[in-house]
CSV table of C-alpha atoms in Angstrom, one decimal:
chain,number,residue,atom,x,y,z
I,24,MET,CA,-14.4,12.1,-13.4
I,25,ARG,CA,-11.5,12.6,-15.7
I,26,LEU,CA,-11.0,9.8,-18.4
I,27,THR,CA,-7.7,9.1,-20.0
I,28,PRO,CA,-7.8,10.4,-23.6
I,29,ALA,CA,-7.9,7.7,-26.2
I,30,THR,CA,-5.0,9.3,-28.0
I,31,GLU,CA,-2.9,8.8,-24.8
I,32,LEU,CA,-3.8,5.1,-24.6
I,33,GLU,CA,-3.2,4.5,-28.2
I,34,TYR,CA,0.3,6.1,-28.0
I,35,ARG,CA,1.2,4.1,-24.9
I,36,CYS,CA,0.2,0.8,-26.5
I,37,LYS,CA,2.1,1.7,-29.6
I,38,MET,CA,5.3,2.5,-27.6
I,39,LEU,CA,4.9,-0.9,-25.9
I,40,GLN,CA,4.6,-2.6,-29.3
I,41,ASN,CA,7.7,-0.9,-30.5
I,42,HIS,CA,9.6,-2.4,-27.5
I,43,MET,CA,8.0,-5.8,-28.0
I,44,ALA,CA,9.2,-5.8,-31.6
I,45,ALA,CA,12.7,-5.0,-30.6
I,46,GLU,CA,12.6,-7.9,-28.0
I,47,GLY,CA,11.0,-10.4,-30.4
I,48,LEU,CA,7.8,-10.7,-28.4
I,49,ASP,CA,4.6,-11.7,-30.2
I,50,ALA,CA,2.2,-10.7,-27.4
I,51,VAL,CA,2.2,-9.2,-24.0
I,52,ILE,CA,-0.6,-10.0,-21.5
I,53,ILE,CA,-1.1,-7.3,-18.8
I,54,ALA,CA,-3.0,-8.2,-15.6
I,55,GLN,CA,-1.8,-5.9,-12.8
I,56,ASN,CA,-4.1,-2.9,-11.8
I,57,ALA,CA,-1.6,-0.1,-12.2
I,58,ASP,CA,-0.5,-1.3,-15.6
I,59,LEU,CA,-4.1,-1.9,-16.6
I,60,PHE,CA,-5.0,1.6,-15.6
I,61,TYR,CA,-2.0,3.0,-17.5
I,62,PHE,CA,-2.7,1.2,-20.8
I,63,THR,CA,-6.6,1.0,-20.6
I,64,GLY,CA,-7.7,4.0,-18.5
I,65,THR,CA,-9.5,1.8,-16.0
I,66,VAL,CA,-9.0,-1.1,-13.6
I,67,GLN,CA,-11.9,-3.4,-14.4
I,68,SER,CA,-10.9,-7.0,-13.7
I,69,GLY,CA,-9.4,-8.9,-16.6
I,70,CYS,CA,-6.4,-8.6,-18.8
I,71,LEU,CA,-5.1,-6.6,-21.8
I,72,TYR,CA,-3.8,-8.7,-24.7
I,73,VAL,CA,-1.3,-6.6,-26.7
I,74,PRO,CA,-0.2,-8.2,-30.0
I,75,VAL,CA,3.0,-7.0,-31.5
I,76,HIS,CA,0.9,-5.6,-34.4
I,77,GLY,CA,-2.7,-4.5,-34.4
I,78,GLN,CA,-5.3,-3.3,-31.8
I,79,PRO,CA,-4.9,-4.4,-28.2
I,80,LEU,CA,-7.8,-6.4,-26.8
I,81,TYR,CA,-9.1,-5.4,-23.4
I,82,LEU,CA,-10.7,-8.6,-22.1
I,83,VAL,CA,-12.9,-7.9,-19.1
I,84,ARG,CA,-14.2,-10.4,-16.5
I,85,ARG,CA,-16.1,-7.7,-14.5
I,86,ASP,CA,-17.4,-5.3,-15.4
I,87,ALA,CA,-17.3,-5.1,-19.2
I,88,ALA,CA,-20.0,-2.4,-19.6
I,89,ARG,CA,-18.2,-0.1,-17.2
I,90,ALA,CA,-14.9,-0.8,-18.9
I,91,ARG,CA,-16.4,0.3,-22.2
I,92,MET,CA,-17.5,3.6,-20.6
I,93,GLU,CA,-14.1,4.3,-18.9
I,94,SER,CA,-11.6,3.0,-21.5
I,95,GLY,CA,-10.8,4.8,-24.7
I,96,LEU,CA,-9.5,1.6,-26.3
I,97,LYS,CA,-11.3,0.4,-29.4
I,98,GLU,CA,-11.6,-3.2,-28.5
I,99,VAL,CA,-13.2,-3.9,-25.1
I,100,MET,CA,-15.1,-7.2,-24.6
I,101,PRO,CA,-16.2,-9.6,-22.0
I,102,PHE,CA,-14.4,-12.9,-21.3
I,103,SER,CA,-14.8,-15.5,-18.6
I,104,SER,CA,-11.4,-17.3,-18.4
I,105,PRO,CA,-7.9,-17.1,-19.9
I,106,ARG,CA,-9.0,-20.1,-21.9
I,107,ASP,CA,-11.0,-17.7,-24.1
I,108,ILE,CA,-8.0,-15.7,-25.2
I,109,PRO,CA,-6.7,-17.8,-28.1
I,110,GLY,CA,-10.1,-17.9,-29.8
I,111,LEU,CA,-10.7,-14.2,-29.2
I,112,ALA,CA,-7.2,-13.3,-30.6
I,113,ALA,CA,-7.7,-15.6,-33.6
I,114,GLY,CA,-11.0,-13.8,-34.3
I,115,TYR,CA,-9.0,-10.7,-35.0
I,116,GLY,CA,-6.6,-12.5,-37.2
I,117,TYR,CA,-3.8,-12.6,-34.7
I,118,PRO,CA,-1.5,-15.6,-35.0
I,119,GLU,CA,-0.8,-17.9,-32.1
I,120,PRO,CA,2.0,-16.2,-30.1
I,121,LYS,CA,5.3,-18.1,-29.8
I,122,ARG,CA,6.8,-15.6,-27.3
I,123,ILE,CA,4.6,-14.0,-24.7
I,124,GLY,CA,5.6,-11.4,-22.1
I,125,MET,CA,3.9,-11.0,-18.7
I,126,GLU,CA,4.5,-9.0,-15.5
I,127,PHE,CA,6.8,-11.5,-13.7
I,128,ASP,CA,7.6,-9.1,-10.9
I,129,VAL,CA,4.0,-8.9,-9.7
I,130,LEU,CA,2.1,-11.8,-11.2
I,131,PRO,CA,1.1,-14.5,-8.8
I,132,VAL,CA,2.6,-17.9,-9.7
I,133,ALA,CA,-0.9,-19.6,-9.7
I,134,LEU,CA,-2.3,-17.0,-12.1
I,135,PHE,CA,0.8,-17.3,-14.3
I,136,GLU,CA,0.3,-21.1,-14.5
I,137,ARG,CA,-3.2,-20.7,-15.7
I,138,TYR,CA,-2.0,-18.6,-18.6
I,139,ARG,CA,0.8,-21.0,-19.4
I,140,LYS,CA,-1.7,-23.8,-19.7
I,141,VAL,CA,-3.6,-21.8,-22.2
I,142,PHE,CA,-0.5,-21.3,-24.4
I,143,PRO,CA,1.5,-24.6,-23.7
I,144,HIS,CA,3.8,-24.1,-26.7
I,145,ALA,CA,4.7,-20.5,-26.1
I,146,GLN,CA,7.9,-19.2,-24.4
I,147,PHE,CA,7.1,-16.8,-21.6
I,148,SER,CA,9.4,-13.9,-20.5
I,149,ASP,CA,9.3,-10.9,-18.3
I,150,ALA,CA,7.6,-7.9,-19.9
I,151,THR,CA,8.0,-5.6,-16.8
I,152,PRO,CA,11.2,-3.9,-18.0
I,153,LEU,CA,9.4,-2.9,-21.3
I,154,ILE,CA,6.4,-1.7,-19.4
I,155,ARG,CA,8.6,0.3,-17.1
I,156,LEU,CA,10.4,1.9,-20.0
I,157,VAL,CA,7.1,3.1,-21.5
I,158,ARG,CA,5.7,4.4,-18.3
I,159,MET,CA,9.0,6.1,-17.5
I,160,ILE,CA,8.4,8.9,-20.0
I,161,LYS,CA,5.5,11.1,-19.0
I,162,SER,CA,3.4,13.0,-21.5
I,163,HIS,CA,2.2,16.5,-21.1
I,164,TYR,CA,-1.2,15.1,-20.1
I,165,GLU,CA,0.4,13.1,-17.2
I,166,ILE,CA,2.5,16.1,-16.0
I,167,HIS,CA,-0.7,18.2,-16.0
I,168,VAL,CA,-2.4,15.6,-13.7
I,169,MET,CA,0.6,15.5,-11.5
I,170,LYS,CA,0.4,19.3,-11.1
I,171,ASP,CA,-3.1,18.8,-9.8
I,172,ALA,CA,-1.6,16.3,-7.2
I,173,ALA,CA,1.0,18.9,-6.3
I,174,ASP,CA,-1.8,21.4,-5.6
I,175,GLN,CA,-3.5,18.9,-3.4
I,176,VAL,CA,-0.4,18.2,-1.3
I,177,ASP,CA,0.2,21.9,-0.9
I,178,LYS,CA,-3.3,22.2,0.6
I,179,VAL,CA,-2.4,19.4,3.0
I,180,THR,CA,0.9,21.1,4.0
I,181,ARG,CA,-0.9,24.4,4.7
I,182,ARG,CA,-3.5,22.6,6.8
I,183,VAL,CA,-0.7,21.6,9.3
I,184,ARG,CA,-0.5,25.2,10.6
I,185,GLU,CA,-4.3,25.2,11.3
I,186,VAL,CA,-4.6,21.9,13.2
I,187,LEU,CA,-1.2,21.2,14.8
I,188,ARG,CA,-1.2,21.5,18.6
I,189,GLU,CA,0.8,20.2,21.4
I,190,GLY,CA,-0.4,17.0,22.9
I,191,MET,CA,-2.3,15.7,19.9
I,192,SER,CA,-1.1,12.3,18.7
I,193,ASP,CA,0.7,11.7,15.5
I,194,LEU,CA,-2.4,9.7,14.4
I,195,GLU,CA,-4.7,12.6,15.1
I,196,LEU,CA,-2.5,14.9,13.0
I,197,ALA,CA,-2.3,12.3,10.2
I,198,ALA,CA,-6.1,11.9,10.2
I,199,GLU,CA,-6.6,15.7,9.9
I,200,LEU,CA,-4.3,15.8,6.9
I,201,GLU,CA,-5.7,12.7,5.3
I,202,HIS,CA,-9.2,14.2,5.6
I,203,THR,CA,-8.0,17.3,3.8
I,204,ALA,CA,-6.4,15.2,1.1
I,205,ARG,CA,-9.6,13.1,0.6
I,206,LEU,CA,-11.7,16.2,0.3
I,207,ASN,CA,-9.4,17.4,-2.4
I,208,GLY,CA,-9.5,14.2,-4.5
I,209,HIS,CA,-7.0,11.9,-2.9
I,210,LEU,CA,-7.7,8.2,-3.8
I,211,GLY,CA,-6.8,7.1,-0.3
I,212,VAL,CA,-4.3,4.6,-1.4
I,213,ILE,CA,-0.7,4.8,-2.8
I,214,ARG,CA,0.1,2.2,-5.4
I,215,MET,CA,3.5,0.6,-5.1
I,216,ARG,CA,5.0,-2.1,-7.4
I,217,VAL,CA,7.3,-3.7,-4.9
I,218,PHE,CA,6.1,-6.9,-3.3
I,219,ASN,CA,4.3,-6.3,0.0
I,220,GLY,CA,4.5,-2.5,-0.7
I,221,GLU,CA,1.8,-1.0,1.5
I,222,MET,CA,1.1,2.6,2.1
I,223,LEU,CA,-1.9,4.9,2.7
I,224,PHE,CA,-1.1,8.6,2.4
I,225,GLY,CA,2.5,8.6,3.5
I,226,HIS,CA,4.2,9.1,6.9
I,227,THR,CA,3.3,11.6,9.6
I,228,PHE,CA,5.2,11.3,12.8
I,229,SER,CA,7.2,13.3,15.4
I,230,GLY,CA,10.2,13.3,17.6
I,231,THR,CA,11.9,10.0,18.3
I,232,ASP,CA,9.2,8.0,16.4
I,233,SER,CA,10.5,9.7,13.2
I,234,ALA,CA,13.8,7.9,13.7
I,235,VAL,CA,12.4,4.4,14.2
I,236,PRO,CA,13.2,2.1,11.3
I,237,ALA,CA,10.5,0.0,9.7
I,238,TYR,CA,10.1,-2.9,7.3
I,239,THR,CA,9.5,-0.4,4.4
I,240,ASP,CA,12.3,0.4,2.0
I,241,THR,CA,12.2,4.0,3.0
I,242,PRO,CA,14.6,6.3,5.0
I,243,PHE,CA,11.9,7.1,7.5
I,244,GLY,CA,9.8,4.3,9.1
I,245,GLY,CA,7.8,5.1,12.2
I,246,VAL,CA,6.2,2.9,14.8
I,247,GLY,CA,2.8,2.8,13.3
I,248,PRO,CA,-0.5,2.0,15.0
I,249,SER,CA,0.1,-1.7,15.4
I,250,PRO,CA,2.7,-4.4,14.5
I,251,CYS,CA,0.3,-5.5,11.8
I,252,PHE,CA,1.1,-2.2,10.0
I,253,GLY,CA,4.3,-1.1,11.6
I,254,GLN,CA,5.0,2.1,9.8
I,255,GLY,CA,3.9,5.7,9.9
I,256,ALA,CA,1.9,7.5,12.6
I,257,SER,CA,1.4,6.0,16.1
I,258,TYR,CA,-0.4,7.2,19.3
I,259,LYS,CA,2.6,9.2,20.4
I,260,PRO,CA,1.7,12.7,21.6
I,261,ILE,CA,3.4,15.6,19.8
I,262,GLY,CA,5.6,17.6,22.1
I,263,ARG,CA,7.7,20.8,22.0
I,264,ASN,CA,11.1,21.2,20.4
I,265,GLU,CA,10.9,18.0,18.2
I,266,PRO,CA,10.7,17.5,14.5
I,267,ILE,CA,7.3,16.8,13.1
I,268,ILE,CA,7.6,15.1,9.7
I,269,VAL,CA,4.8,15.3,7.1
I,270,ASP,CA,6.0,13.0,4.3
I,271,PHE,CA,2.9,13.0,2.1
I,272,ALA,CA,2.1,11.5,-1.3
I,273,GLY,CA,-0.5,13.5,-3.2
I,274,SER,CA,-2.8,11.4,-5.4
I,275,PHE,CA,-5.0,12.8,-8.1
I,276,ASP,CA,-6.8,10.9,-10.9
I,277,GLY,CA,-4.4,8.0,-10.5
I,278,TYR,CA,-1.1,10.0,-10.5
I,279,LEU,CA,1.2,10.7,-7.6
I,280,VAL,CA,3.6,13.3,-6.3
I,281,ASP,CA,5.7,13.0,-3.1
I,282,GLN,CA,6.7,15.9,-0.8
I,283,THR,CA,8.2,16.1,2.7
I,284,ARG,CA,8.1,19.1,5.0
I,285,VAL,CA,9.2,19.6,8.6
I,286,PHE,CA,7.4,21.4,11.4
I,287,ALA,CA,8.1,22.0,15.1
I,288,LEU,CA,6.4,23.6,18.1
I,289,GLY,CA,8.9,25.9,19.9
I,290,GLY,CA,12.2,25.1,18.1
I,291,LEU,CA,14.7,22.5,17.0
I,292,SER,CA,18.2,21.6,18.1
I,293,ASP,CA,21.2,23.0,16.3
I,294,ARG,CA,22.0,19.5,15.0
I,295,LEU,CA,18.6,19.2,13.4
I,296,ARG,CA,18.6,22.7,12.0
I,297,ARG,CA,22.0,22.1,10.5
I,298,GLY,CA,20.9,18.8,9.1
I,299,TYR,CA,18.0,20.4,7.4
I,300,ASP,CA,20.2,23.1,5.8
I,301,ASP,CA,22.6,20.4,4.7
I,302,MET,CA,19.9,18.4,3.0
I,303,LEU,CA,18.8,21.5,1.1
I,304,LYS,CA,22.4,21.7,-0.2
I,305,VAL,CA,22.2,18.1,-1.3
I,306,GLN,CA,19.0,18.9,-3.2
I,307,GLU,CA,20.7,21.9,-4.8
I,308,LEU,CA,23.5,19.6,-6.0
I,309,MET,CA,21.0,17.3,-7.5
I,310,LYS,CA,19.3,20.1,-9.4
I,311,ARG,CA,22.7,21.1,-10.9
I,312,THR,CA,23.6,17.4,-11.7
I,313,VAL,CA,20.4,16.1,-13.3
I,314,VAL,CA,20.6,16.8,-17.0
I,315,THR,CA,19.6,14.8,-20.0
I,316,GLY,CA,22.2,12.0,-20.5
I,317,ALA,CA,23.5,12.0,-16.9
I,318,PRO,CA,23.5,8.4,-15.4
I,319,TRP,CA,21.1,7.8,-12.5
I,320,GLY,CA,23.8,6.2,-10.4
I,321,GLU,CA,26.3,9.0,-11.0
I,322,VAL,CA,23.8,11.6,-9.5
I,323,TYR,CA,23.4,9.2,-6.5
I,324,ASP,CA,27.2,8.9,-6.0
I,325,ARG,CA,27.8,12.6,-6.1
I,326,CYS,CA,24.9,13.4,-3.7
I,327,LEU,CA,26.0,10.6,-1.3
I,328,ALA,CA,29.6,11.9,-1.4
I,329,LEU,CA,28.4,15.4,-0.4
I,330,ALA,CA,26.3,14.0,2.5
I,331,VAL,CA,29.4,12.0,3.7
I,332,GLU,CA,31.5,15.1,3.4
I,333,GLN,CA,28.9,16.9,5.6
I,334,GLY,CA,29.4,14.3,8.3
I,335,TYR,CA,26.3,12.0,7.7
I,336,ALA,CA,27.9,8.7,6.7
I,337,ASP,CA,26.0,6.9,9.5
I,338,SER,CA,22.8,8.8,9.3
I,339,PHE,CA,22.1,9.7,5.6
I,340,MET,CA,19.0,8.0,4.3
I,341,GLY,CA,18.3,6.1,7.5
I,342,ALA,CA,19.9,5.2,10.8
I,343,LYS,CA,23.1,3.1,10.7
I,344,GLY,CA,22.2,-0.4,9.8
I,345,SER,CA,18.9,0.6,8.2
I,346,GLN,CA,20.1,2.9,5.5
I,347,VAL,CA,18.5,2.7,2.0
I,348,SER,CA,20.6,2.7,-1.2
I,349,PHE,CA,18.6,5.4,-3.0
I,350,ILE,CA,18.0,9.1,-2.7
I,351,GLY,CA,15.3,9.5,-5.4
I,352,HIS,CA,12.6,7.4,-7.1
I,353,GLY,CA,10.5,7.8,-10.2
I,354,LEU,CA,6.7,8.1,-9.7
I,355,GLY,CA,3.5,8.5,-11.7
I,356,VAL,CA,0.8,5.8,-11.4
I,357,GLU,CA,3.0,4.0,-8.8
I,358,ILE,CA,5.4,5.5,-6.3
I,359,ASP,CA,8.4,3.3,-7.3
I,360,GLU,CA,8.7,3.8,-11.0
I,361,TYR,CA,11.8,4.5,-13.1
I,362,PRO,CA,14.1,6.4,-12.7
I,363,PHE,CA,15.9,5.4,-9.6
I,364,ILE,CA,18.6,7.7,-8.2
I,365,ALA,CA,20.3,4.8,-6.6
I,366,ARG,CA,23.5,2.9,-6.2
I,367,GLY,CA,24.6,1.0,-9.2
I,368,PHE,CA,22.2,2.4,-11.8
I,369,ASN,CA,25.0,3.7,-14.0
I,370,ASP,CA,23.8,2.2,-17.3
I,371,MET,CA,20.5,4.2,-17.3
I,372,THR,CA,20.4,7.9,-18.1
I,373,PHE,CA,18.0,10.8,-17.5
I,374,GLN,CA,15.7,11.7,-20.4
I,375,ALA,CA,13.2,14.4,-21.1
I,376,GLY,CA,9.8,13.4,-19.7
I,377,MET,CA,11.0,11.6,-16.6
I,378,ALA,CA,9.4,12.5,-13.3
I,379,PHE,CA,10.9,11.6,-9.9
I,380,ALA,CA,10.9,12.4,-6.2
I,381,PHE,CA,14.2,13.4,-4.5
I,382,GLU,CA,14.4,13.0,-0.8
I,383,PRO,CA,17.7,13.7,1.0
I,384,LYS,CA,17.1,12.9,4.7
I,385,VAL,CA,19.1,12.2,7.9
I,386,VAL,CA,18.1,10.2,10.9
I,387,PHE,CA,19.4,10.5,14.5
I,388,PRO,CA,18.1,7.6,16.7
I,389,GLY,CA,16.8,8.9,20.0
I,390,GLU,CA,16.3,12.4,18.7
I,391,GLY,CA,14.5,12.4,15.4
I,392,ALA,CA,14.8,12.8,11.7
I,393,ILE,CA,15.0,15.7,9.3
I,394,GLY,CA,15.0,16.2,5.5
I,395,ILE,CA,13.3,17.5,2.4
I,396,GLU,CA,11.5,15.9,-0.5
I,397,ASN,CA,10.1,17.3,-3.7
I,398,THR,CA,8.9,16.0,-7.0
I,399,PHE,CA,10.6,17.0,-10.3
I,400,TYR,CA,10.3,16.4,-14.0
I,401,ILE,CA,12.6,16.9,-16.9
I,402,SER,CA,11.2,19.1,-19.6
I,403,ASP,CA,12.8,19.9,-22.9
I,404,ASP,CA,14.0,23.1,-21.2
I,405,GLY,CA,15.6,21.3,-18.2
I,406,LEU,CA,14.6,20.3,-14.7
I,407,LYS,CA,11.3,21.6,-13.3
I,408,GLN,CA,9.9,21.3,-9.8
I,409,LEU,CA,6.3,20.1,-9.4
I,410,THR,CA,5.8,20.4,-5.7
I,411,TYR,CA,6.0,23.9,-4.5
I,412,SER,CA,5.1,24.3,-0.7
I,413,SER,CA,7.5,26.6,1.1
I,414,GLU,CA,10.8,24.8,1.9
I,415,ASP,CA,11.4,26.8,5.1
I,416,LEU,CA,11.4,24.9,8.4
I,417,VAL,CA,8.0,25.9,10.0
I,418,ILE,CA,8.5,26.7,13.7
I,419,LEU,CA,5.2,27.4,15.4
I,420,SER,CA,4.4,28.6,18.9
I,421,PRO,CA,3.1,25.9,21.3
């Protein structure tokens, strides 16, 4: 079991405090699991009280003993209710906060009301933008863990050649690949920040199912096994001469990478082959365009313009009527972090330390989908690629 180094946690909390000071916040209270893991190194139930100056207090409802073992923070202690927070903070000499930040994008209203009753005279505001800014810049440690996730997803991709056969269902293929991922350290869940964001390992589907839109904010959807989880693999049998999509998120020690590769038994139509080659060209344009200081939205606009010029105005990033307004998304602890290579993000620019997935894809209803996805990060020396499985279309004999 790999524990997040104490120096990492201390630095992250200090960066958050710097943003808090700039925004005039006296304290931030963190309660969501992904943020707790990022700032404490564990997800034991409770909250992290971060004063603008001084040591953060990790207040644990259950289990405090385990939290002390797993977290490198100096101050880890049990508490039973938000009502305990003012007294515990005062015991460390922290003044009563007048302005408090919380994760408004994910915090349940009922839980927020409990905290507001504890601090009735405080003004509350959204701390999520500050948290996102801290998490947006990855350390060398984080990139190292993401490289382990890239190794994992490469093993999954290579496993496709060993198990793929005509007639097996999409779910059977997905289960084989998920088994491989789990044996290589996958957590079995993909954390997403967006409300109702649900995903297991990613999307594995074939043929016409790959072109079926779903409720997810993704270019590919899929029928899924049931309307209660209407995305991803279904019971559809895999046939010849159709695209087989393996859009898989590697997960290792809490960090994610995202990769899509395409397979087929027998062959693919000229339109699908051409679509794949064109998406590689869009990826190459992104590689030339993403430099430190470039606006996120400008990269999106240029890549979208190329896809339209190639003839995919009605099929790029989803079927017509279901197209998404992004081509890339940041990732780390969650799969929808900053940066967003998306429409309208022209006031945010690329910086060294950012990691993101880039996924140009086209969808042809009634035929199938095609595309590529890789995970990248920006080093001091420029753009680097983390996922490394062969980008060739893999055509296998039935």
